[in-house]
């Protein structure tokens, strides 16, 4: 009986998830716990009044009035009350501070005559964000007395994760206080509650520290900046670049964020990413300098010297001022990418390692972080560090931010440490959203919206008890290639909308198809608000396998009110091309493929990058009847000079197994590597194989070349498509590099969703 009940319930949930959105349906991002449409609607006009129960509710009334003023040019009278008002003869908006039983939870009811919002202080604020999404898209009412209709609903909602964050790097590029506040405004709109402010970098120190004025005078300014991609450019712009936040500005921003239920977690990097500090205070380095604030991207070998005790005094002084400015319980102290070259070269550092009885430089880094943790703990605060703080032993109370995939987070949770998941494989918003070649200058790794959306922060390999340590998720926005607010918007949205559903929505409520159906309206709102989001691919533009001589292509504009211009003859589409008005027929030759290319144009005239879909009419490659080996791929590495990847010998100088097709652990300069293994294909479908590399690379599937990106070249990306049957297929990637700038991003995608290497890659027997 119980079983039957459960399966019926599951079937209902499934149907609910798949439900088509109808015109007029209420859609909210992030998806709430419960949303029911109710009869009637609330007519909001200038006769309406807001009544609120408490100071926190009054603050939310103020935010609602700001929203009305901004969009409709009027405000409503707002009155506090001690007893809930009885029947009113005017439209009433009641804001009640009272817990719904869940932290940051709320109940929102919209009826004829009344809007009722109840929640704790956070919940009221989040309920308001939901309420604002009930307003119609067409803003600006011509007559002051015209009415705004809000649809009848009952919504009950609370967050999945307590930590819902976004990180902004203001070191590589400086974002003035107004831009930071705007960023915070956007975060609260989608119910984020942590802003991780990455304040110091090799390329610039961005926070005023009174005790160390040279941080402002020297460390905050670099003499010039690399132009283009640092892996291929040798040109600098010759223009000084700098900026920092004064302590007054910081206090103001902290207060501004707190009013919006956002805790700011400041990050002061140590012991790496500190070249700007060394430019100001060369005595804190190992070589004595001179140093300059770094002018190119990448990681500096010059780091803080742990053998100099005044380094610790400096950092403690800095953190004392920082903790005075930021009430956050958590203080981020970096800890990532500290190259050990200088420590290995330094006699005094080697002496310190001996004196402390440490194993190596990793243990020394651990000593460094432990020492700083003790200091931070002594002030009643706790540290967060990047996952490198696991190396050499974790500091006792540290929270780990897992960025090099999920492995660090998994290891930390198993050691019963709190974890924030920020894996670069899913949540690095400096990675490109489309094919690197057609997107603005970017970090060259491909991270489409769908891959982000389907990220699940609780790893299946952890036990339920271990999963309790995963406190939440965060996306990181590194700004090497994000010079200004426009580009920041472009890289952040709509991927941050996807993240909002990861962070806030219950797992059973997450549904990519529904999200994609909600997106056009939400993006139209963002467009009206002047947000320069990346225009997504048209809904329905998907590469696929076809079995008939013609197929019908059905598209939908990705932003409400936008237009799609397309070609099917291989030429570049423009505004002179056909505009999409209805589904069209596309011929696909036998044993061949056809290409649809398009652009999307917003009503404002803004144009998307070039988008395409390939329709392949070829037989599926059958799966192999082999037994897979271990998880991961075999690699074979050779140090030699090559001019193409196909030249690589079958056996190399060294070999082993890696979790993914990734050259980063191999420190490759002049040489090559061959990866061999199997991919477990989840279902019969068309798969995209993608290579972005400097220099050349070739991707083989079942012994045939599927992507040829070979030859000596700068960063260049290529894709190939293959219809594959479910099961195991043999893969091989050959890659070579000469000189500097080694880079390989290799991925397998199914409808723009990256297959997770940890789940699908296997070695041979
Ligand atoms: C990082 O991306 N270096 C944390």
mmCIF file of C-alpha atoms in Angstrom, residues 221-225 237-242:
data_model
loop_
_atom_site.group_PDB
_atom_site.id
_atom_site.type_symbol
_atom_site.label_atom_id
_atom_site.label_comp_id
_atom_site.label_asym_id
_atom_site.label_seq_id
_atom_site.Cartn_x
_atom_site.Cartn_y
_atom_site.Cartn_z
ATOM 1 C CA UNK A 221 48.393 50.340 -8.854
ATOM 2 C CA UNK A 222 50.060 48.389 -11.658
ATOM 3 C CA UNK A 223 52.063 50.269 -14.235
ATOM 4 C CA UNK A 224 50.305 48.638 -17.208
ATOM 5 C CA UNK A 225 48.254 45.622 -18.242
ATOM 6 C CA UNK A 237 48.813 48.846 -22.863
ATOM 7 C CA UNK A 238 51.306 51.193 -21.176
ATOM 8 C CA UNK A 239 48.560 52.663 -18.962
ATOM 9 C CA UNK A 240 48.715 52.669 -15.161
ATOM 10 C CA UNK A 241 45.696 50.841 -13.685
ATOM 11 C CA UNK A 242 44.556 50.909 -10.102
#
